[in-house]
Tab-separated table of C-alpha atoms in Angstrom:
chain	number	residue	atom	x	y	z
A	5	UNK	CA	-111.529	-105.903	-8.612
A	6	UNK	CA	-112.348	-102.159	-6.556
A	7	UNK	CA	-115.580	-102.458	-8.420
A	8	UNK	CA	-116.085	-106.308	-6.852
A	9	UNK	CA	-115.427	-105.106	-3.460
A	10	UNK	CA	-117.323	-101.726	-3.388
A	11	UNK	CA	-120.653	-103.782	-4.919
A	12	UNK	CA	-120.185	-106.361	-1.991
A	13	UNK	CA	-119.746	-103.953	0.620
A	14	UNK	CA	-123.037	-101.868	-0.593
A	15	UNK	CA	-124.886	-105.653	-0.421
A	16	UNK	CA	-123.381	-105.715	2.742
A	17	UNK	CA	-124.937	-102.184	4.212
A	18	UNK	CA	-128.096	-102.940	2.849
A	19	UNK	CA	-128.263	-106.776	4.965
A	20	UNK	CA	-127.550	-104.844	7.619
A	21	UNK	CA	-129.519	-101.883	7.284
A	22	UNK	CA	-132.759	-104.341	6.430
A	23	UNK	CA	-131.008	-106.831	9.760
A	24	UNK	CA	-131.904	-103.446	12.328
A	25	UNK	CA	-128.763	-102.811	12.140
A	26	UNK	CA	-128.245	-99.146	9.939
A	27	UNK	CA	-130.519	-96.891	9.766
A	28	UNK	CA	-132.070	-96.035	6.124
A	29	UNK	CA	-130.585	-92.138	7.755
A	30	UNK	CA	-127.555	-93.322	7.698
A	31	UNK	CA	-127.090	-94.380	4.291
A	32	UNK	CA	-126.097	-91.924	1.620
A	33	UNK	CA	-128.232	-89.896	-0.782
A	34	UNK	CA	-127.182	-91.774	-4.308
A	35	UNK	CA	-127.803	-95.843	-2.622
A	36	UNK	CA	-131.755	-94.472	-2.655
A	37	UNK	CA	-135.194	-93.531	-4.267
A	38	UNK	CA	-137.594	-91.164	-4.339
A	39	UNK	CA	-139.672	-93.475	-1.559
A	40	UNK	CA	-136.732	-94.095	0.587
A	41	UNK	CA	-135.633	-90.512	0.701
A	42	UNK	CA	-139.480	-89.037	1.342
A	43	UNK	CA	-138.927	-91.975	4.489
A	44	UNK	CA	-135.373	-90.697	5.516
A	45	UNK	CA	-136.386	-87.630	6.648
A	46	UNK	CA	-139.121	-88.598	8.816
A	47	UNK	CA	-142.636	-88.024	6.274
A	48	UNK	CA	-144.409	-90.485	5.226
A	49	UNK	CA	-144.483	-91.537	1.772
A	50	UNK	CA	-146.916	-93.701	-0.665
A	51	UNK	CA	-146.220	-95.400	-3.892
A	52	UNK	CA	-149.200	-94.855	-6.961
A	53	UNK	CA	-148.602	-96.895	-9.763
A	54	UNK	CA	-151.548	-95.570	-12.772
A	55	UNK	CA	-151.948	-97.159	-16.217
A	56	UNK	CA	-152.192	-94.688	-19.957
A	57	UNK	CA	-154.719	-94.680	-21.969
A	58	UNK	CA	-151.872	-96.027	-24.608
A	59	UNK	CA	-150.771	-98.833	-21.708
A	60	UNK	CA	-147.944	-97.605	-19.673
A	61	UNK	CA	-147.503	-97.926	-16.553
A	62	UNK	CA	-145.728	-94.962	-14.348
A	63	UNK	CA	-144.772	-95.146	-10.949
A	64	UNK	CA	-145.933	-91.843	-8.715
A	65	UNK	CA	-144.673	-90.580	-5.635
A	66	UNK	CA	-146.850	-89.294	-2.031
A	67	UNK	CA	-146.027	-87.452	0.325
A	68	UNK	CA	-149.592	-86.876	1.721
A	69	UNK	CA	-149.098	-84.333	4.835
A	70	UNK	CA	-145.444	-83.302	7.279
A	71	UNK	CA	-145.305	-84.249	10.426
A	72	UNK	CA	-144.609	-80.444	11.114
A	73	UNK	CA	-148.268	-79.161	9.475
A	74	UNK	CA	-150.196	-78.024	11.420
A	75	UNK	CA	-152.973	-78.901	8.925
A	76	UNK	CA	-156.291	-80.955	10.457
A	77	UNK	CA	-157.712	-81.184	7.520
A	78	UNK	CA	-157.738	-84.800	6.147
A	79	UNK	CA	-158.615	-82.889	2.409
A	80	UNK	CA	-155.498	-81.022	1.899
A	81	UNK	CA	-155.265	-78.586	-1.767
A	82	UNK	CA	-153.078	-80.908	-4.342
A	83	UNK	CA	-149.633	-80.083	-5.337
A	84	UNK	CA	-148.688	-82.147	-8.244
A	85	UNK	CA	-145.008	-81.980	-9.369
A	86	UNK	CA	-143.521	-82.615	-12.943
A	87	UNK	CA	-139.694	-83.430	-13.358
A	88	UNK	CA	-138.370	-82.304	-16.363
A	89	UNK	CA	-135.751	-84.983	-19.597
A	90	UNK	CA	-133.927	-87.582	-17.935
A	91	UNK	CA	-134.943	-86.754	-14.417
A	92	UNK	CA	-137.972	-88.237	-12.057
A	93	UNK	CA	-139.689	-88.107	-9.231
A	94	UNK	CA	-136.220	-88.026	-6.666
A	95	UNK	CA	-135.484	-84.351	-8.348
A	96	UNK	CA	-137.595	-82.736	-6.307
A	97	UNK	CA	-136.353	-84.248	-2.710
A	98	UNK	CA	-132.600	-84.889	-3.391
A	99	UNK	CA	-132.248	-81.281	-1.096
A	100	UNK	CA	-134.108	-82.699	1.246
A	101	UNK	CA	-136.436	-80.495	4.798
A	102	UNK	CA	-136.147	-77.209	4.207
A	103	UNK	CA	-134.538	-76.652	1.050
A	104	UNK	CA	-136.609	-79.337	-1.188
A	105	UNK	CA	-139.776	-77.058	-2.115
A	106	UNK	CA	-142.167	-80.858	-2.056
A	107	UNK	CA	-141.531	-81.161	2.051
A	108	UNK	CA	-141.903	-77.423	2.379
A	109	UNK	CA	-145.304	-76.934	0.742
A	110	UNK	CA	-146.030	-80.428	2.675
A	111	UNK	CA	-145.283	-77.890	5.364
A	112	UNK	CA	-147.690	-75.817	4.446
A	113	UNK	CA	-150.772	-78.213	5.069
A	114	UNK	CA	-150.386	-79.392	0.528
A	115	UNK	CA	-150.545	-82.977	0.145
A	116	UNK	CA	-147.610	-83.186	-2.619
A	117	UNK	CA	-147.951	-85.810	-5.600
A	118	UNK	CA	-144.794	-85.865	-7.676
A	119	UNK	CA	-144.999	-87.267	-11.067
A	120	UNK	CA	-142.869	-89.230	-13.254
A	121	UNK	CA	-142.987	-90.067	-17.268
A	122	UNK	CA	-142.769	-93.060	-19.394
A	123	UNK	CA	-139.728	-94.203	-19.917
A	124	UNK	CA	-137.566	-93.501	-16.214
A	125	UNK	CA	-136.294	-96.088	-14.048
A	126	UNK	CA	-139.634	-95.729	-12.011
A	127	UNK	CA	-141.807	-96.403	-15.615
A	128	UNK	CA	-140.687	-98.519	-16.884
A	129	UNK	CA	-143.722	-100.733	-17.610
A	130	UNK	CA	-146.014	-101.446	-20.398
A	131	UNK	CA	-148.997	-103.828	-20.491
A	132	UNK	CA	-147.672	-105.138	-23.630
A	133	UNK	CA	-143.986	-103.745	-24.233
A	134	UNK	CA	-140.910	-105.058	-23.352
A	135	UNK	CA	-137.719	-101.819	-22.898
A	136	UNK	CA	-135.752	-104.074	-25.054
A	137	UNK	CA	-138.628	-103.323	-27.903
A	138	UNK	CA	-138.064	-100.161	-29.475
A	139	UNK	CA	-141.954	-99.481	-29.930
A	140	UNK	CA	-142.065	-98.996	-25.932
A	141	UNK	CA	-139.753	-96.315	-26.910
A	142	UNK	CA	-141.533	-94.590	-29.945
A	143	UNK	CA	-142.447	-91.595	-27.696
A	144	UNK	CA	-141.379	-88.155	-26.998
A	145	UNK	CA	-143.003	-85.467	-24.261
A	146	UNK	CA	-145.813	-85.260	-27.233
A	147	UNK	CA	-147.386	-88.858	-26.217
A	148	UNK	CA	-146.294	-88.021	-22.190
A	149	UNK	CA	-148.563	-84.874	-22.848
A	150	UNK	CA	-151.285	-86.519	-24.200
A	151	UNK	CA	-151.204	-89.687	-21.911
A	152	UNK	CA	-148.942	-89.776	-18.889
A	153	UNK	CA	-150.553	-86.140	-18.165
A	154	UNK	CA	-154.034	-86.512	-18.271
A	155	UNK	CA	-153.962	-90.000	-16.823
A	156	UNK	CA	-151.165	-88.995	-13.876
A	157	UNK	CA	-154.472	-85.244	-13.226
A	158	UNK	CA	-157.171	-87.862	-12.889
A	159	UNK	CA	-155.981	-90.274	-10.483
A	160	UNK	CA	-154.976	-88.095	-8.365
A	161	UNK	CA	-158.041	-85.336	-8.878
A	162	UNK	CA	-159.979	-89.296	-7.531
A	163	UNK	CA	-158.378	-90.268	-5.101
A	164	UNK	CA	-158.494	-87.015	-3.368
A	165	UNK	CA	-161.437	-86.254	-4.267
A	166	UNK	CA	-160.344	-82.718	-5.215
A	167	UNK	CA	-161.584	-80.963	-8.932
A	168	UNK	CA	-158.420	-79.107	-9.306
A	169	UNK	CA	-154.934	-79.002	-8.928
A	170	UNK	CA	-152.240	-76.845	-8.781
A	171	UNK	CA	-148.503	-77.935	-10.723
A	172	UNK	CA	-145.754	-77.101	-10.607
A	173	UNK	CA	-143.398	-78.146	-14.116
A	174	UNK	CA	-139.843	-78.134	-14.784
A	175	UNK	CA	-137.940	-77.553	-18.162
A	176	UNK	CA	-140.370	-81.316	-19.700
A	177	UNK	CA	-142.675	-81.143	-16.659
A	178	UNK	CA	-143.666	-77.414	-18.572
A	179	UNK	CA	-143.544	-78.555	-21.741
A	180	UNK	CA	-145.751	-81.117	-21.023
A	181	UNK	CA	-148.088	-79.508	-19.085
A	182	UNK	CA	-148.499	-77.535	-22.649
A	183	UNK	CA	-148.940	-80.000	-24.418
A	184	UNK	CA	-151.631	-81.136	-22.827
A	185	UNK	CA	-153.791	-78.150	-22.403
A	186	UNK	CA	-153.815	-77.529	-25.525
A	187	UNK	CA	-154.573	-80.201	-26.507
A	188	UNK	CA	-156.681	-81.312	-24.494
A	189	UNK	CA	-158.132	-78.392	-23.247
A	190	UNK	CA	-160.795	-79.618	-20.754
A	191	UNK	CA	-158.284	-79.884	-18.469
A	192	UNK	CA	-157.196	-76.538	-17.594
A	193	UNK	CA	-159.840	-76.070	-16.059
A	194	UNK	CA	-158.673	-78.571	-13.723
A	195	UNK	CA	-155.744	-76.789	-12.841
A	196	UNK	CA	-156.162	-74.700	-10.056
A	197	UNK	CA	-152.429	-72.895	-10.558
A	198	UNK	CA	-149.744	-73.828	-12.899
A	199	UNK	CA	-145.851	-72.552	-12.183
A	200	UNK	CA	-143.583	-73.282	-14.883
A	201	UNK	CA	-140.078	-73.542	-13.651
A	202	UNK	CA	-137.558	-72.643	-16.901
A	203	UNK	CA	-140.536	-73.364	-19.367
A	204	UNK	CA	-139.105	-74.638	-22.937
A	205	UNK	CA	-141.710	-74.643	-25.574
A	206	UNK	CA	-140.146	-72.244	-28.005
A	207	UNK	CA	-136.585	-72.881	-27.780
A	208	UNK	CA	-135.565	-71.143	-31.337
A	209	UNK	CA	-133.165	-69.022	-28.842
A	210	UNK	CA	-131.179	-72.309	-26.860
A	211	UNK	CA	-127.659	-72.866	-26.720
A	212	UNK	CA	-126.912	-76.869	-26.288
A	213	UNK	CA	-123.254	-77.647	-26.434
A	214	UNK	CA	-124.044	-78.438	-30.201
A	215	UNK	CA	-124.963	-74.975	-31.036
A	216	UNK	CA	-120.906	-73.557	-28.992
A	217	UNK	CA	-119.558	-76.160	-31.633
A	218	UNK	CA	-121.538	-75.018	-33.999
A	219	UNK	CA	-122.956	-78.053	-34.949
A	220	UNK	CA	-127.029	-77.295	-34.223
A	221	UNK	CA	-128.456	-77.679	-38.429
A	222	UNK	CA	-130.764	-79.918	-40.089
A	223	UNK	CA	-127.867	-82.282	-41.329
A	224	UNK	CA	-127.636	-82.636	-37.212
A	225	UNK	CA	-130.501	-83.389	-36.551
A	226	UNK	CA	-131.408	-85.997	-39.413
A	227	UNK	CA	-128.091	-87.497	-38.939
A	228	UNK	CA	-129.480	-87.797	-35.086
A	229	UNK	CA	-132.641	-89.202	-35.473
A	230	UNK	CA	-131.113	-91.793	-38.143
A	231	UNK	CA	-129.042	-93.306	-35.431
A	232	UNK	CA	-130.870	-96.905	-33.788
A	233	UNK	CA	-131.122	-95.532	-30.255
A	234	UNK	CA	-134.410	-96.303	-28.559
A	235	UNK	CA	-132.729	-94.821	-24.912
A	236	UNK	CA	-130.277	-92.654	-22.662
A	237	UNK	CA	-129.923	-95.211	-19.863
A	238	UNK	CA	-127.995	-95.055	-17.398
A	239	UNK	CA	-123.758	-96.626	-18.201
A	240	UNK	CA	-121.572	-98.046	-16.475
A	241	UNK	CA	-119.506	-95.455	-17.002
A	242	UNK	CA	-122.020	-92.440	-15.197
A	243	UNK	CA	-121.544	-94.738	-11.766
A	244	UNK	CA	-118.179	-94.658	-12.620
A	245	UNK	CA	-117.986	-90.609	-12.759
A	246	UNK	CA	-120.850	-90.995	-9.888
A	247	UNK	CA	-118.945	-92.900	-7.879
A	248	UNK	CA	-115.504	-91.809	-8.459
A	249	UNK	CA	-114.633	-88.279	-9.940
A	250	UNK	CA	-117.705	-86.153	-8.413
A	251	UNK	CA	-116.259	-87.422	-4.719
A	252	UNK	CA	-112.867	-86.457	-5.106
A	253	UNK	CA	-112.578	-83.395	-4.498
A	254	UNK	CA	-109.849	-82.811	-6.347
A	255	UNK	CA	-111.501	-84.992	-9.336
A	256	UNK	CA	-115.630	-83.153	-8.818
A	257	UNK	CA	-113.858	-79.801	-11.323
A	258	UNK	CA	-114.338	-82.329	-13.762
A	259	UNK	CA	-118.718	-82.918	-12.949
A	260	UNK	CA	-118.965	-79.356	-12.115
A	261	UNK	CA	-117.718	-78.840	-15.285
A	262	UNK	CA	-119.946	-80.800	-17.016
A	263	UNK	CA	-122.730	-79.299	-15.604
A	264	UNK	CA	-121.953	-75.706	-16.357
A	265	UNK	CA	-121.486	-76.168	-19.573
A	266	UNK	CA	-124.682	-78.493	-20.084
A	267	UNK	CA	-127.186	-76.149	-18.014
A	268	UNK	CA	-124.961	-73.019	-17.599
A	269	UNK	CA	-121.976	-71.590	-16.194
A	270	UNK	CA	-123.163	-70.498	-12.105
A	271	UNK	CA	-120.389	-71.203	-9.291
A	272	UNK	CA	-122.423	-69.719	-6.312
A	273	UNK	CA	-124.485	-71.893	-6.241
A	274	UNK	CA	-123.842	-75.239	-7.437
A	275	UNK	CA	-122.883	-77.178	-3.907
A	276	UNK	CA	-120.649	-79.360	-4.928
A	277	UNK	CA	-120.943	-81.827	-2.229
A	278	UNK	CA	-124.141	-82.853	-3.465
A	279	UNK	CA	-122.819	-83.800	-7.867
A	280	UNK	CA	-122.293	-87.322	-6.440
A	281	UNK	CA	-126.066	-87.428	-5.696
A	282	UNK	CA	-126.894	-85.700	-9.220
A	283	UNK	CA	-124.320	-87.771	-11.396
A	284	UNK	CA	-125.934	-91.221	-9.346
A	285	UNK	CA	-129.296	-89.710	-10.088
A	286	UNK	CA	-129.119	-88.023	-13.724
A	287	UNK	CA	-130.068	-89.586	-16.314
A	288	UNK	CA	-132.621	-91.872	-14.725
A	289	UNK	CA	-134.018	-92.723	-18.583
A	290	UNK	CA	-135.607	-90.795	-21.706
A	291	UNK	CA	-136.513	-91.380	-25.466
A	292	UNK	CA	-133.723	-90.415	-27.754
A	293	UNK	CA	-137.462	-89.604	-29.714
A	294	UNK	CA	-137.490	-87.285	-26.454
A	295	UNK	CA	-134.118	-85.316	-27.733
A	296	UNK	CA	-134.786	-85.264	-31.557
A	297	UNK	CA	-138.343	-83.375	-30.835
A	298	UNK	CA	-136.468	-80.994	-28.995
A	299	UNK	CA	-133.319	-80.686	-31.413
A	300	UNK	CA	-137.153	-79.910	-34.027
A	301	UNK	CA	-137.755	-76.707	-32.082
A	302	UNK	CA	-134.602	-75.306	-31.713
A	303	UNK	CA	-133.451	-74.861	-35.617
A	304	UNK	CA	-137.793	-74.629	-36.865
A	305	UNK	CA	-137.230	-72.059	-39.334
A	306	UNK	CA	-140.986	-70.800	-38.073
A	307	UNK	CA	-139.547	-70.549	-34.756
A	308	UNK	CA	-142.982	-72.188	-33.708
A	309	UNK	CA	-143.615	-74.770	-30.752
A	310	UNK	CA	-144.528	-77.378	-33.097
A	311	UNK	CA	-145.352	-80.962	-33.161
A	312	UNK	CA	-142.774	-83.857	-33.808
A	313	UNK	CA	-141.858	-83.939	-37.470
A	314	UNK	CA	-141.609	-86.949	-39.335
A	315	UNK	CA	-140.575	-85.500	-42.287
A	316	UNK	CA	-141.406	-87.298	-45.484
A	317	UNK	CA	-144.335	-89.163	-43.284
A	318	UNK	CA	-145.872	-86.223	-42.195
A	319	UNK	CA	-148.630	-86.757	-44.536
A	320	UNK	CA	-149.463	-90.391	-43.771
A	321	UNK	CA	-149.233	-89.042	-39.566
A	322	UNK	CA	-150.547	-84.875	-39.845
A	323	UNK	CA	-152.576	-84.285	-43.358
A	324	UNK	CA	-150.180	-82.044	-43.818
A	325	UNK	CA	-146.574	-81.591	-45.157
A	326	UNK	CA	-145.486	-80.014	-41.563
A	327	UNK	CA	-145.918	-80.929	-38.479
A	328	UNK	CA	-149.095	-79.072	-36.764
A	329	UNK	CA	-148.575	-76.435	-34.333
A	330	UNK	CA	-150.054	-76.638	-31.199
A	331	UNK	CA	-152.258	-74.238	-29.885
A	332	UNK	CA	-151.213	-72.152	-26.802
A	333	UNK	CA	-154.155	-69.845	-26.924
A	334	UNK	CA	-156.131	-73.209	-25.732
A	335	UNK	CA	-154.449	-73.214	-23.057
A	336	UNK	CA	-156.744	-71.080	-20.510
A	337	UNK	CA	-155.603	-71.936	-16.347
A	338	UNK	CA	-153.326	-70.071	-14.731
A	339	UNK	CA	-149.880	-69.739	-15.495
A	340	UNK	CA	-146.688	-68.336	-13.882
A	341	UNK	CA	-143.440	-68.135	-15.393
A	342	UNK	CA	-140.342	-68.437	-13.593
A	343	UNK	CA	-137.426	-67.872	-15.514
A	344	UNK	CA	-133.624	-67.381	-15.797
A	345	UNK	CA	-130.963	-65.576	-17.109
A	346	UNK	CA	-128.478	-67.935	-17.861
A	347	UNK	CA	-130.937	-70.575	-18.246
A	348	UNK	CA	-128.997	-71.649	-22.591
A	349	UNK	CA	-132.168	-73.678	-22.881
A	350	UNK	CA	-134.638	-71.519	-21.270
A	351	UNK	CA	-133.578	-68.182	-23.680
A	352	UNK	CA	-135.465	-65.645	-21.716
A	353	UNK	CA	-136.112	-64.631	-25.426
A	354	UNK	CA	-138.072	-67.623	-25.397
A	355	UNK	CA	-139.656	-67.347	-22.149
A	356	UNK	CA	-141.531	-63.623	-23.043
A	357	UNK	CA	-142.121	-64.952	-26.498
A	358	UNK	CA	-144.670	-67.681	-24.472
A	359	UNK	CA	-145.141	-65.219	-21.197
A	360	UNK	CA	-146.966	-62.727	-25.293
A	361	UNK	CA	-148.064	-65.940	-26.413
A	362	UNK	CA	-150.350	-67.555	-23.209
A	363	UNK	CA	-153.798	-65.612	-22.782
A	364	UNK	CA	-153.574	-65.997	-18.874
A	365	UNK	CA	-150.517	-64.847	-17.102
A	366	UNK	CA	-150.711	-64.214	-13.841
A	367	UNK	CA	-146.353	-63.664	-13.304
A	368	UNK	CA	-143.207	-63.091	-15.268
A	369	UNK	CA	-140.570	-64.038	-12.964
A	370	UNK	CA	-137.686	-63.679	-13.267
A	371	UNK	CA	-134.845	-65.133	-10.750
A	372	UNK	CA	-133.173	-61.612	-9.284
A	373	UNK	CA	-129.609	-63.620	-9.820
A	374	UNK	CA	-127.979	-62.313	-12.926
A	375	UNK	CA	-125.985	-65.961	-13.809
A	376	UNK	CA	-129.333	-68.778	-12.101
A	377	UNK	CA	-129.265	-71.746	-14.839
A	378	UNK	CA	-131.484	-74.638	-15.971
A	379	UNK	CA	-130.865	-76.666	-12.698
A	380	UNK	CA	-130.301	-74.289	-10.764
A	381	UNK	CA	-134.536	-73.941	-9.782
A	382	UNK	CA	-133.882	-77.180	-8.334
A	383	UNK	CA	-130.556	-77.644	-6.400
A	384	UNK	CA	-128.655	-74.073	-6.415
A	385	UNK	CA	-127.958	-72.978	-2.666
A	386	UNK	CA	-130.133	-70.117	-2.910
A	387	UNK	CA	-133.065	-72.066	-4.096
A	388	UNK	CA	-135.492	-71.104	-0.989
A	389	UNK	CA	-134.842	-66.875	-1.399
A	390	UNK	CA	-134.888	-66.743	-4.790
A	391	UNK	CA	-137.801	-69.457	-5.734
A	392	UNK	CA	-139.100	-71.566	-2.975
A	393	UNK	CA	-140.406	-69.165	-1.045
A	394	UNK	CA	-141.809	-66.728	-3.801
A	395	UNK	CA	-143.748	-70.285	-4.811
A	396	UNK	CA	-144.880	-70.111	-1.727
A	397	UNK	CA	-145.910	-66.705	-1.609
A	398	UNK	CA	-147.032	-66.743	-5.361
A	399	UNK	CA	-149.394	-70.094	-4.376
A	400	UNK	CA	-151.184	-67.777	-1.079
A	401	UNK	CA	-151.832	-65.067	-2.796
A	402	UNK	CA	-153.079	-66.070	-6.087
A	403	UNK	CA	-155.031	-68.655	-2.861
A	404	UNK	CA	-156.919	-64.975	-1.559
A	405	UNK	CA	-157.457	-63.370	-5.874
A	406	UNK	CA	-159.642	-66.700	-6.641
C-alpha cells in the first residue's frame, strides 16, 4: 500500500510540473532522464537517434553549448563521451555543473555528445527485433565496438561538419573504443585525442567478488554462459534499494557496502547523499553476454585481449579453434590512459601492459589518490582536482602540440 501511495505522489508531482506549478529543478535527480537533468541546470539539450548497420536504434544526448561559454564560434570542437557497462549517458551529468566533466567542457567552449550503447534504457529499440527476443540481446561489447561507435561517431561528425573529435570513455567505453579502432583502423583518423578513464582491455589481474570467493574459473564461466539470461535489467528490488535503503541515513551504509565491494573501497571520495541517484540510474540495462565476455578476459590463459569465445563453435565463427586477438597495434589514435591504484577492474598491472602495447600513448596518468576506485572517475568528491582538471589541461595542451 505504501508503494502505491509513493507512486501516486510521484504522478501528482509530474502533473504539477507539466501544469507549471512545480519546476523541473525541484524534482529529485533520480526521477529525471538525461535530457531533463541537462535542462535542469540551465544548459541547452538535444536528443538524437542513429540506426546501426545491424538495426539497433541508439539515442545520443547533446549539450551544443554552454550559457557560460564566451565562445562565439558556432563550430565548436566536439567531445564524445561513452559510458561503461550497465551505465548510460546520465552517468556524465549527475554531479551537475562545476563537477560533471561534460558541463565543464561545455563551459570551455566544446560541443558535447553523450552516447548510449545498445541495450541500455535509451537504446532499446531495433528495426525488426523486440527486447523480448533473445536475438535482440545476442551481443557483447564487441558489437558495440564495431557497430555502435562507428554509427554514433559518423553521425556526430556529419552533423557538426567536423573531421575528427575528442573521445572520452570510461571502462566499457574504453573497451568499445579499442575494439572499434583495432577492427576498423580507418576510425583512428577521426579521433583527435582519446582519454581512457579506467581502461579495460587486458584484465588478467581484475578482482571481482567472484575472485574474492575463489569462484572465478572456467567451470564457473561455463555455468554463467549457460544461464538462460538475456539481459541485466532494473528490478523492483533495485528500485526499493534506491528509494528506501539509500535514502535512509542509517540504512545507506548497505548501499555504500555494495559500491565498495563492487568497485573498491574509498570512503573519502564517496558522497553518500548521491547514493539514491546512483542506485536509481544503475543498472540502466546491459546484455548478459557483455558480462560473460569480460569474465572470459579475466580468466584467459593467454592474457590477451580477445574476441568472444564460442568454444566449440569457434571454428564455425572464426575458422580457428580460439577467438582472434584484437590487434592493438592498429590503434594509432593518440590515447591518454587514466588509472586508479585501487581499481578492481582496471588493475594498474593490466593498464601498464596496455600502455606498453598501444603504439601512441600520449600520457599515462595515475590518479594521485591511493584509494581511487573504479567508480570514482565519475562521482568522486574530489573529481575536479583528481580527474577533471587534468582532462581539461591535457586537452588544452594536446591541442597546442598538434
